[in-house]
Amino acid sequence: MFSLRSINNQMITNSPASLNIIRRNLAQITSIHAIPTLKTQPTTKQHSIEEGNKRKQLLERPGLFAIKQGMITWFTSKGEQLPATVLEINSCEVINHKTEIEHGYDANIIGTIDKLKNYPRLHELKMFEEAGVSPKYKFGEFRVRDSSNLLPLGTELKADYFAVGQLVDIKGITKGKGFAGVMKRWNFKGGRATHGVSKAHRTPGAMGGNQNPGRVLPGKKMPGRMGTSNMTDFNKEVLHVDGNAGILILKGCIPGPNKGIVRVSDALKLYGKSLNQLARE
């Protein structure tokens, strides 16, 4: 600790370099009320799998696969006539799990339609053997909120997994229409039928400017292959379920051709919640 007399003596006897050292030491004396260090938390990566799972809308239970069998006319008890779609639930069973520790998220892997002969992927037979189920023609994963929503291996999901009156979401692949023009694919008006139009009645017309921009912009609506794209129909009402017969009837139409496989799950807009939303509640 420096005294005033010692500092004055050093200022008289020492060189200018020594005076700078003394002044620097005096400046380093900190107040008892000052905070010398502050430990901050490391920043989180918002694009990581963990943070993405917290923001993602997830359901409490998985869905299942169904086979579209066609459309019928459904009559209610009040005599109302409704268009409806018949779905078949065929041997939907839980064959595997994906856990957050190993894959970053929790999911149930559901399989449907037994394939007992000529299974093409022999390395997957061990997965079916461990689950105690037959090899499946089609299987896929259904993500859930946490590990408590993972169903036991071998659990069979029937049509009565859903209740009459509840809303479900349908995910499927739309019918393929082949190569289509702009009038069929994008509902363009087309050219005139007469009055000077020669062999250009269904053409798209001008596609780009001459000098500005001088090119066709990306995303321009043009002729191309139509259909065979993923589509989701939200909030379809369940009209009838029969667990023993494996029949599920929904109100309205759904994407995909007859005999096509679709994914049926609880309505995400109604029952889905994110982990961040649950934490705030």
Rosetta silent file (secondary structure, phi, psi, omega in degrees, C-alpha in Angstrom):
SEQUENCE: MFSLRSINNQMITNSPASLNIIRRNLAQITSIHAIPTLKTQPTTKQHSIEEGNKRKQLLERPGLFAIKQGMITWFTSKGEQLPATVLEINSCEVINHKTEIEHGYDANIIGTIDKLKNYPRLHELKMFEEAGVSPKYKFGEFRVRDSSNLLPLGTELKADYFAVGQLVDIKGITKGKGFAGVMKRWNFKGGRATHGVSKAHRTPGAMGGNQNPGRVLPGKKMPGRMGTSNMTDFNKEVLHVDGNAGILILKGCIPGPNKGIVRVSDALKLYGKSLNQLARE
SCORE:     score description
SCORE:     0.000 S_00000001
   1 L     0.000  131.503 -177.413    0.000    0.000    0.000 S_00000001
   2 L   -87.034  138.990  171.699    1.367    3.349   -1.039 S_00000001
   3 L  -101.397  161.265 -178.563    1.550    6.322    1.337 S_00000001
   4 H   -64.638  -37.730 -179.795    1.414    9.934    0.206 S_00000001
   5 H   -67.189  -42.167  179.861    4.967   10.634    1.481 S_00000001
   6 H   -65.070  -36.356  178.970    6.463    7.625   -0.335 S_00000001
   7 H   -66.254  -42.247  178.744    4.737    8.660   -3.547 S_00000001
   8 H   -63.380  -40.297  178.548    6.111   12.222   -3.293 S_00000001
   9 H   -63.968  -41.248  179.779    9.642   10.903   -2.678 S_00000001
  10 H   -68.475  -36.141  178.429    9.452    8.626   -5.682 S_00000001
  11 H   -63.684  -29.696 -179.377    8.097   11.436   -7.855 S_00000001
  12 H   -81.883  -40.818 -171.610   11.178   13.516   -6.910 S_00000001
  13 H   -91.493  -34.455 -172.566   13.844   10.816   -7.196 S_00000001
  14 L   -81.920  168.237 -179.336   12.578    8.419   -9.869 S_00000001
  15 L   -81.129  170.210  176.800   12.599    8.823  -13.631 S_00000001
  16 H   -59.851  -32.653  177.816    9.513    9.614  -15.773 S_00000001
  17 H   -63.411  -40.003  178.037    9.182    5.881  -16.634 S_00000001
  18 H   -65.785  -35.810  178.171    8.891    5.061  -12.921 S_00000001
  19 H   -63.678  -37.520  178.720    6.226    7.734  -12.525 S_00000001
  20 H   -65.982  -36.717  178.463    4.155    6.079  -15.287 S_00000001
  21 H   -65.260  -41.297  179.957    4.403    2.715  -13.515 S_00000001
  22 H   -64.824  -44.173  179.722    3.212    4.275  -10.246 S_00000001
  23 H   -63.322  -37.553  179.539    0.283    5.977  -11.938 S_00000001
  24 H   -65.748  -38.296  177.977   -0.655    2.692  -13.668 S_00000001
  25 H   -67.724  -37.048  178.155   -0.644    0.856  -10.329 S_00000001
  26 H   -66.093  -33.479 -178.693   -2.818    3.511   -8.763 S_00000001
  27 H   -72.318  -18.658 -178.072   -5.343    3.184  -11.612 S_00000001
  28 L   -85.110   -1.981  178.065   -5.691   -0.535  -10.962 S_00000001
  29 L   -73.188  117.249 -176.087   -7.171   -0.039   -7.508 S_00000001
  30 L   -97.492  154.284  178.642  -10.779   -1.231   -7.844 S_00000001
  31 L   -76.311  152.440  178.709  -13.771   -0.207   -5.790 S_00000001
  32 L   -70.738  -16.148  179.476  -15.307   -2.640   -3.339 S_00000001
  33 L   -93.156   -5.014 -177.673  -18.657   -2.085   -5.120 S_00000001
  34 L   -80.442  152.012  176.764  -17.345   -3.003   -8.592 S_00000001
  35 L  -101.430  107.380 -174.353  -18.041   -6.375  -10.245 S_00000001
  36 L   -67.757  -41.405 -178.994  -14.684   -7.643  -11.518 S_00000001
  37 L  -137.321  153.686  178.790  -16.044  -10.522  -13.681 S_00000001
  38 L  -138.763  116.598 -178.380  -19.444  -11.632  -14.958 S_00000001
  39 L   -86.346  120.624 -179.099  -20.018  -15.166  -16.238 S_00000001
  40 L  -103.343  153.640  178.140  -22.495  -15.249  -19.124 S_00000001
  41 L   -77.574  142.590  178.319  -24.373  -18.239  -20.478 S_00000001
  42 L   -66.760  147.532 -179.658  -23.258  -19.557  -23.884 S_00000001
  43 L   -70.634  146.944  178.964  -25.550  -18.746  -26.786 S_00000001
  44 L   -94.300  144.366  177.449  -27.844  -21.487  -28.082 S_00000001
  45 L   -83.659  111.325 -174.938  -27.884  -22.560  -31.712 S_00000001
  46 L   -69.347  -19.310 -177.448  -31.415  -21.872  -32.891 S_00000001
  47 L   -99.479   14.833  177.353  -31.030  -24.161  -35.911 S_00000001
  48 L   -78.796  165.486 -179.453  -30.022  -27.251  -33.937 S_00000001
  49 H   -64.776  -39.033 -178.178  -32.226  -30.336  -33.759 S_00000001
  50 H   -63.856  -47.127 -179.617  -32.956  -29.780  -30.072 S_00000001
  51 H   -69.491  -33.509  176.918  -34.132  -26.180  -30.523 S_00000001
  52 H   -65.204  -36.574  177.640  -36.079  -27.123  -33.636 S_00000001
  53 H   -64.684  -33.062  179.954  -37.938  -29.809  -31.685 S_00000001
  54 H   -69.060  -30.513 -178.716  -38.998  -27.222  -29.101 S_00000001
  55 H   -88.907  -19.516 -173.042  -40.583  -25.021  -31.781 S_00000001
  56 L   -75.372  136.368  175.100  -42.165  -27.800  -33.836 S_00000001
  57 L   -73.372  118.893 -177.001  -45.870  -28.517  -33.450 S_00000001
  58 E  -125.815  154.158  178.255  -46.097  -32.144  -32.297 S_00000001
  59 E   -95.985  159.607 -179.037  -48.919  -34.494  -31.405 S_00000001
  60 L   -78.902  -26.001  179.742  -49.263  -36.459  -28.211 S_00000001
  61 L  -134.954  155.687 -177.128  -49.847  -39.769  -29.999 S_00000001
  62 L   -76.986  171.848  174.301  -48.792  -41.149  -33.394 S_00000001
  63 L  -100.415 -158.951  179.036  -50.984  -41.710  -36.431 S_00000001
  64 E  -150.612  171.236  177.946  -51.371  -44.716  -38.702 S_00000001
  65 E   -97.409  145.477  178.702  -51.436  -45.765  -42.343 S_00000001
  66 E  -138.863  157.489  179.714  -54.668  -46.376  -44.253 S_00000001
  67 E  -109.189  125.271  179.261  -55.626  -47.581  -47.733 S_00000001
  68 E   -76.423  123.253 -176.786  -58.025  -45.456  -49.757 S_00000001
  69 E  -106.943   -7.674  178.622  -60.831  -47.664  -51.079 S_00000001
  70 E   129.688 -177.821 -177.325  -63.023  -45.067  -52.793 S_00000001
  71 E  -113.618  149.617  178.735  -65.870  -42.642  -52.136 S_00000001
  72 E  -135.649  176.597  172.271  -69.468  -43.254  -51.114 S_00000001
  73 E  -102.814  126.001 -177.264  -72.574  -41.284  -50.200 S_00000001
  74 E  -111.573  131.006  179.504  -73.132  -41.009  -46.461 S_00000001
  75 E  -108.999  127.921  178.161  -76.536  -40.224  -44.951 S_00000001
  76 L   -81.220  174.584  178.488  -76.730  -38.740  -41.470 S_00000001
  77 L   -66.713  -21.935  177.842  -79.460  -39.397  -38.921 S_00000001
  78 L   -88.355    1.295 -179.792  -81.093  -36.114  -39.994 S_00000001
  79 L    88.539    9.064  179.167  -81.244  -37.239  -43.625 S_00000001
  80 L   -76.258  142.105 -179.284  -78.343  -35.094  -44.813 S_00000001
  81 E  -103.172  121.095 -175.767  -76.409  -36.430  -47.802 S_00000001
  82 E  -126.434  142.035  169.875  -72.623  -36.110  -47.507 S_00000001
  83 E   -75.151  139.259 -176.459  -69.721  -37.205  -49.709 S_00000001
  84 E  -143.091  157.125  179.733  -67.435  -39.574  -47.798 S_00000001
  85 E  -118.940  134.769 -179.619  -64.256  -41.578  -48.310 S_00000001
  86 E   -97.802  127.754  177.236  -63.763  -45.149  -47.125 S_00000001
  87 E  -117.833  143.281  177.637  -60.346  -46.063  -45.673 S_00000001
  88 E  -109.128  130.762  176.599  -59.112  -49.536  -44.803 S_00000001
  89 L  -103.033  113.757 -171.900  -56.824  -50.130  -41.821 S_00000001
  90 L  -122.365  102.921  171.938  -54.771  -53.251  -42.535 S_00000001
  91 L    53.615   52.721  175.825  -52.406  -54.666  -39.888 S_00000001
  92 E   -82.855  117.236 -176.287  -50.997  -51.366  -38.574 S_00000001
  93 E  -137.467  152.158  176.806  -48.403  -52.266  -35.936 S_00000001
  94 E   -81.419  122.480 -176.176  -45.529  -50.555  -34.119 S_00000001
  95 E  -112.788  -16.544 -179.489  -42.269  -52.058  -35.408 S_00000001
  96 E  -167.426  172.645  178.877  -39.577  -49.735  -34.027 S_00000001
  97 E  -129.877  157.129  166.407  -38.769  -46.507  -32.167 S_00000001
  98 E  -124.974  126.876 -174.617  -36.571  -43.463  -32.646 S_00000001
  99 L  -108.877  159.086 -179.279  -35.375  -41.826  -29.442 S_00000001
 100 H   -67.746  -32.011 -178.704  -34.113  -38.345  -28.679 S_00000001
 101 H   -67.083  -38.491 -175.005  -30.833  -39.665  -27.277 S_00000001
 102 H   -93.330  -38.245 -173.293  -29.931  -41.528  -30.469 S_00000001
 103 H  -116.614   -9.732  179.776  -31.671  -39.582  -33.246 S_00000001
 104 L    95.463   -7.210  178.012  -32.507  -36.190  -31.717 S_00000001
 105 L  -156.586  164.582 -179.715  -36.277  -36.711  -31.616 S_00000001
 106 L  -104.914  134.432 -179.006  -38.873  -39.269  -30.511 S_00000001
 107 E  -155.124  148.525  171.778  -40.933  -41.148  -33.069 S_00000001
 108 E   -99.661  133.417  176.068  -42.926  -44.347  -33.503 S_00000001
 109 E   -98.708  116.382 -175.305  -42.270  -46.365  -36.654 S_00000001
 110 E  -109.108  135.997  176.681  -45.568  -47.842  -37.866 S_00000001
 111 E  -117.538  155.955 -179.815  -45.882  -50.559  -40.507 S_00000001
 112 E  -145.580  156.344  177.687  -48.888  -51.740  -42.520 S_00000001
 113 E    63.796  104.942  179.153  -49.877  -54.546  -44.943 S_00000001
 114 E   -64.322  135.629  175.473  -48.153  -57.855  -44.241 S_00000001
 115 L  -125.944   96.453 -172.360  -45.674  -58.986  -46.906 S_00000001
 116 L   -89.622  -17.365 -177.247  -44.852  -62.614  -46.195 S_00000001
 117 L  -121.413  144.764  171.227  -43.183  -63.531  -49.506 S_00000001
 118 L    53.096   51.011  177.366  -40.222  -62.125  -51.408 S_00000001
 119 L   -70.469  126.619 -170.025  -39.385  -59.303  -49.014 S_00000001
 120 L   -75.259  -28.044 -174.200  -36.899  -57.132  -50.962 S_00000001
 121 L  -111.044   94.999 -173.452  -34.788  -55.708  -48.097 S_00000001
 122 H   -68.865  -26.519 -178.049  -33.350  -58.599  -46.134 S_00000001
 123 H   -70.688  -12.621  179.417  -31.424  -56.377  -43.694 S_00000001
 124 H   -92.078   -6.617 -177.785  -34.748  -55.112  -42.277 S_00000001
 125 H   -65.006  -29.674  179.265  -36.037  -58.572  -41.313 S_00000001
 126 H   -65.309  -35.662  178.836  -34.218  -58.369  -37.979 S_00000001
 127 H   -63.699  -42.324  178.771  -36.235  -55.257  -37.046 S_00000001
 128 H   -69.314  -34.802  179.559  -39.520  -57.086  -37.626 S_00000001
 129 H   -67.027  -39.822  178.500  -38.268  -60.128  -35.722 S_00000001
 130 H   -67.607  -32.691  178.588  -37.364  -58.047  -32.662 S_00000001
 131 H   -80.153  -14.983 -179.654  -40.803  -56.395  -32.720 S_00000001
 132 L    74.453   31.956 -179.664  -42.532  -59.769  -33.061 S_00000001
 133 L  -126.957  168.054  177.245  -44.509  -58.777  -36.175 S_00000001
 134 L   -77.382  154.640  174.717  -44.655  -59.876  -39.802 S_00000001
 135 L   -57.730  144.066 -173.830  -42.655  -58.010  -42.470 S_00000001
 136 E  -112.006  143.950  176.974  -44.527  -54.974  -43.720 S_00000001
 137 E   -70.606  -35.250 -176.591  -45.074  -53.683  -47.229 S_00000001
 138 E  -139.647  134.788  173.254  -45.058  -50.045  -46.054 S_00000001
 139 E  -149.533  156.627 -179.285  -43.725  -48.395  -42.911 S_00000001
 140 E  -164.242  172.081 -175.294  -42.836  -44.895  -41.767 S_00000001
 141 E  -103.563  146.844  175.772  -42.270  -42.778  -38.683 S_00000001
 142 E  -125.291  114.151 -176.417  -44.716  -40.613  -36.745 S_00000001
 143 E   -75.418  145.704  178.159  -43.075  -38.059  -34.451 S_00000001
 144 E  -129.206  174.682 -172.959  -44.380  -37.482  -30.928 S_00000001
 145 L   -70.305  -49.387 -177.116  -43.643  -34.955  -28.178 S_00000001
 146 L  -148.338 -178.028 -175.481  -41.486  -37.041  -25.844 S_00000001
 147 H   -69.015  -19.387  178.740  -40.463  -40.573  -24.949 S_00000001
 148 H   -70.029  -15.310  179.481  -43.557  -41.101  -22.789 S_00000001
 149 H   -95.844    9.499  176.760  -45.643  -41.198  -26.000 S_00000001
 150 L   -80.808  126.986 -179.181  -43.723  -44.151  -27.484 S_00000001
 151 L   -83.791  151.053  177.728  -45.974  -47.194  -27.859 S_00000001
 152 L   -61.911  149.840  179.089  -44.730  -50.714  -27.018 S_00000001
 153 L   -63.708  140.085 -179.800  -43.357  -52.767  -29.902 S_00000001
 154 L    87.282   -2.285  179.786  -45.952  -54.940  -31.581 S_00000001
 155 L   -67.608  129.433  179.317  -48.907  -52.729  -30.588 S_00000001
 156 E   -95.295  131.995  178.503  -51.660  -52.955  -33.208 S_00000001
 157 E  -105.488  119.677 -178.075  -53.554  -49.785  -34.125 S_00000001
 158 L  -103.363 -178.671 -177.822  -57.094  -50.392  -35.363 S_00000001
 159 H   -65.911  -31.071  179.212  -59.720  -48.136  -36.885 S_00000001
 160 H   -75.849    8.426  169.578  -61.241  -47.414  -33.475 S_00000001
 161 H   -60.094  -28.578  175.829  -57.956  -45.660  -32.633 S_00000001
 162 L  -107.120  154.629 -177.340  -59.952  -42.597  -33.767 S_00000001
 163 L  -107.346  152.093  177.953  -63.372  -41.569  -32.440 S_00000001
 164 L   -66.119  130.784  179.264  -66.483  -40.587  -34.354 S_00000001
 165 L    98.848  -17.201 -179.960  -66.761  -36.809  -34.602 S_00000001
 166 L   -79.398  165.479 -179.014  -63.093  -36.006  -34.094 S_00000001
 167 E  -105.015  140.186 -179.689  -60.971  -34.229  -36.715 S_00000001
 168 E  -131.911  161.423  174.579  -57.999  -35.831  -38.427 S_00000001
 169 E  -108.371  141.337 -179.575  -55.354  -34.816  -40.969 S_00000001
 170 E  -118.994  125.222  176.031  -54.730  -36.826  -44.142 S_00000001
 171 E  -115.714  127.082 -179.152  -51.363  -36.830  -45.915 S_00000001
 172 E  -153.711  178.476  178.021  -51.096  -38.443  -49.314 S_00000001
 173 E  -106.226  125.370 -175.314  -49.673  -38.208  -52.828 S_00000001
 174 L   -68.143  163.809  179.650  -52.038  -36.676  -55.386 S_00000001
 175 L   -64.898  142.520  176.738  -53.014  -38.389  -58.616 S_00000001
 176 L   -82.620  127.860 -179.222  -50.539  -38.107  -61.468 S_00000001
 177 L  -104.640   -3.393 -177.899  -51.881  -36.159  -64.462 S_00000001
 178 E    78.089 -164.465  179.257  -48.832  -36.425  -66.698 S_00000001
 179 E   -75.583  123.682 -175.730  -47.451  -33.513  -68.728 S_00000001
 180 E  -128.073  152.088  177.244  -50.024  -30.703  -68.715 S_00000001
 181 L   -81.686 -179.161 -174.920  -50.242  -27.263  -70.242 S_00000001
 182 H   -72.039  -26.775 -179.155  -50.688  -23.991  -68.422 S_00000001
 183 H   -71.399  -38.632  179.226  -54.481  -23.931  -68.811 S_00000001
 184 H   -82.446  -37.341 -174.159  -54.928  -27.277  -67.065 S_00000001
 185 H   -80.516  -39.169 -174.001  -52.017  -26.972  -64.660 S_00000001
 186 H  -123.354    8.606  177.890  -52.325  -23.321  -63.592 S_00000001
 187 L    60.620   38.847  174.242  -55.852  -22.334  -64.787 S_00000001
 188 L   -67.234  152.637 -179.006  -54.600  -19.836  -67.368 S_00000001
 189 L   -72.632  -37.427 -176.377  -57.294  -18.140  -69.422 S_00000001
 190 L    88.316  173.388 -179.291  -55.704  -18.852  -72.810 S_00000001
 191 L   -86.438  179.508  179.513  -55.845  -16.827  -76.003 S_00000001
 192 L   -68.269  154.159  177.444  -58.829  -15.819  -78.088 S_00000001
 193 L   -80.411  -17.996 -178.567  -60.700  -18.433  -80.072 S_00000001
 194 L  -154.009 -155.406  177.959  -60.724  -16.183  -83.187 S_00000001
 195 L    58.599   58.635  172.198  -59.998  -12.573  -84.225 S_00000001
 196 L    89.771   -5.923  179.624  -56.477  -12.976  -85.518 S_00000001
 197 L   -84.311  124.773 -177.734  -55.279  -15.779  -83.199 S_00000001
 198 L  -123.473  108.965  174.873  -53.567  -18.504  -85.197 S_00000001
 199 L    57.344   34.707  178.367  -52.605  -21.775  -83.498 S_00000001
 200 L  -140.359   37.920 -174.521  -51.988  -20.046  -80.148 S_00000001
 201 L   -76.798  -30.458 -176.162  -55.290  -20.604  -78.347 S_00000001
 202 L  -118.438   17.203 -179.592  -53.868  -22.496  -75.341 S_00000001
 203 L   -81.769  156.192 -179.704  -50.340  -21.105  -75.200 S_00000001
 204 L   -73.416  -18.035 -177.208  -49.054  -19.226  -72.106 S_00000001
 205 L    87.690 -155.434 -177.583  -48.090  -16.117  -74.079 S_00000001
 206 L   -67.024  137.980 -177.740  -45.100  -13.904  -73.260 S_00000001
 207 L  -109.562  -25.454 -178.124  -42.843  -15.335  -70.526 S_00000001
 208 L  -150.914  159.411  179.165  -40.165  -12.669  -70.052 S_00000001
 209 L   -72.552  163.139 -179.635  -39.363   -9.072  -70.901 S_00000001
 210 L   -72.142  -54.729 -178.572  -37.265   -8.089  -73.902 S_00000001
 211 L  -113.227  -31.952 -178.447  -34.600   -6.067  -72.105 S_00000001
 212 L  -127.837  108.991    5.867  -35.802   -5.864  -68.513 S_00000001
 213 L   -85.669   -5.415  177.947  -35.259   -8.442  -67.003 S_00000001
 214 L    76.482   17.993  178.959  -34.290  -10.052  -70.307 S_00000001
 215 L  -161.693  168.208  175.659  -34.833  -13.596  -69.012 S_00000001
 216 L   -87.750  122.800 -175.896  -37.504  -15.895  -67.607 S_00000001
 217 L   -71.316  148.970  176.512  -37.621  -15.509  -63.828 S_00000001
 218 L   -62.662  143.588 -179.037  -37.374  -18.619  -61.595 S_00000001
 219 L    86.350    6.181  178.901  -40.715  -20.005  -60.467 S_00000001
 220 L   -63.013  135.095  178.774  -42.558  -18.956  -63.609 S_00000001
 221 L   -73.368  113.648 -174.579  -45.776  -20.912  -64.118 S_00000001
 222 L  -136.974  170.503  174.887  -45.118  -23.003  -67.196 S_00000001
 223 L   -61.688  151.149  179.884  -46.176  -26.351  -68.683 S_00000001
 224 E   174.020 -173.019 -178.796  -44.840  -29.401  -66.868 S_00000001
 225 E   -72.375  131.619 -174.876  -45.652  -32.564  -65.000 S_00000001
 226 E  -113.035  138.014  177.831  -48.833  -32.214  -62.977 S_00000001
 227 L    90.415 -165.365 -176.978  -49.776  -34.153  -59.854 S_00000001
 228 L    49.959   45.128  178.679  -47.841  -36.798  -57.855 S_00000001
 229 L  -123.244  152.895  179.520  -47.044  -34.214  -55.175 S_00000001
 230 E   -68.360  137.556 -178.225  -47.381  -34.395  -51.394 S_00000001
 231 E  -144.942  143.825  178.337  -50.601  -32.897  -50.089 S_00000001
 232 E  -123.362  126.141  172.113  -52.205  -32.574  -46.650 S_00000001
 233 E  -101.316  121.764 -176.342  -55.931  -32.205  -46.031 S_00000001
 234 E   -94.527  150.270  168.346  -56.573  -30.689  -42.605 S_00000001
 235 E    56.437   56.833  173.382  -59.507  -31.174  -40.241 S_00000001
 236 E   -92.181  129.940 -176.721  -61.389  -34.052  -41.850 S_00000001
 237 E   -80.997  137.850  176.798  -64.314  -35.234  -39.736 S_00000001
 238 E   -85.787  121.935 -178.981  -64.605  -38.912  -38.809 S_00000001
 239 E   -95.902  -33.170 -175.661  -68.085  -40.215  -39.672 S_00000001
 240 E  -157.166  143.303  174.965  -67.789  -43.913  -38.818 S_00000001
 241 E  -134.925  143.875  175.036  -65.253  -46.371  -37.361 S_00000001
 242 E  -141.673  101.960 -175.507  -65.291  -50.168  -37.198 S_00000001
 243 L   -67.192  -38.799 -178.498  -62.270  -51.632  -35.440 S_00000001
 244 L   -69.878  -40.282  179.472  -63.038  -55.283  -36.177 S_00000001
 245 L   -83.371  -14.593 -179.498  -63.680  -54.721  -39.894 S_00000001
 246 L    71.753   39.435 -176.147  -60.857  -52.171  -40.192 S_00000001
 247 E  -116.836  132.846  176.822  -63.050  -49.491  -41.774 S_00000001
 248 E  -131.862  122.062 -177.418  -62.669  -45.747  -41.264 S_00000001
 249 E  -113.029  126.964 -178.821  -65.040  -43.350  -43.053 S_00000001
 250 E  -115.895  152.176  178.238  -64.163  -39.655  -43.381 S_00000001
 251 E   -78.196  132.193  176.595  -66.227  -36.726  -44.567 S_00000001
 252 L    87.357 -170.025 -178.081  -65.275  -35.355  -47.989 S_00000001
 253 L  -101.966  160.436  179.520  -62.513  -36.347  -50.383 S_00000001
 254 L  -132.010  160.564 -178.157  -58.842  -36.975  -49.678 S_00000001
 255 L   -71.631  151.942  174.045  -55.739  -36.831  -51.899 S_00000001
 256 L   106.739  159.161  177.392  -54.522  -39.832  -53.857 S_00000001
 257 L   -82.172  171.532  173.305  -55.954  -42.549  -56.098 S_00000001
 258 L   -63.950  146.426 -175.037  -57.906  -45.597  -54.997 S_00000001
 259 L    72.053    5.102  177.167  -55.700  -48.300  -53.399 S_00000001
 260 L   -82.027  151.563 -178.849  -53.244  -45.547  -52.442 S_00000001
 261 E   -97.032  130.183  179.961  -51.709  -45.436  -48.952 S_00000001
 262 E  -124.477  162.393  177.447  -52.275  -42.288  -46.865 S_00000001
 263 E  -103.810  127.104 -179.457  -51.204  -41.162  -43.405 S_00000001
 264 E  -115.911  126.916  179.792  -53.978  -40.479  -40.886 S_00000001
 265 E  -145.953  167.123  177.178  -53.236  -38.578  -37.671 S_00000001
 266 E   -60.484  152.257 -177.875  -54.961  -36.325  -35.165 S_00000001
 267 L   -62.553  117.862 -176.092  -55.662  -32.776  -36.355 S_00000001
 268 H   -67.912  -36.391 -178.551  -52.423  -30.857  -35.852 S_00000001
 269 H   -70.762  -19.169 -177.877  -54.099  -27.442  -35.735 S_00000001
 270 H  -102.889  -42.213 -174.435  -56.397  -28.614  -32.944 S_00000001
 271 H  -107.427  -11.091 -176.773  -54.365  -31.091  -30.889 S_00000001
 272 L   -79.736  139.645  176.104  -50.781  -30.153  -31.769 S_00000001
 273 E  -143.912  149.553  177.194  -48.606  -28.202  -29.332 S_00000001
 274 L   -93.723  162.297  178.882  -44.932  -27.344  -29.201 S_00000001
 275 H   -65.857  -33.110  176.017  -42.652  -27.919  -26.217 S_00000001
 276 H   -64.933  -38.961  179.176  -42.168  -24.148  -25.868 S_00000001
 277 H   -67.493  -39.597  177.595  -45.930  -23.704  -25.701 S_00000001
 278 H   -66.756  -33.957  178.863  -46.275  -26.410  -23.046 S_00000001
 279 H   -68.124  -35.520  177.936  -43.499  -24.791  -20.994 S_00000001
 280 H   -70.397  -30.060  178.935  -45.343  -21.449  -21.011 S_00000001
 281 L   -72.530    0.000    0.000  -48.533  -23.128  -19.828 S_00000001
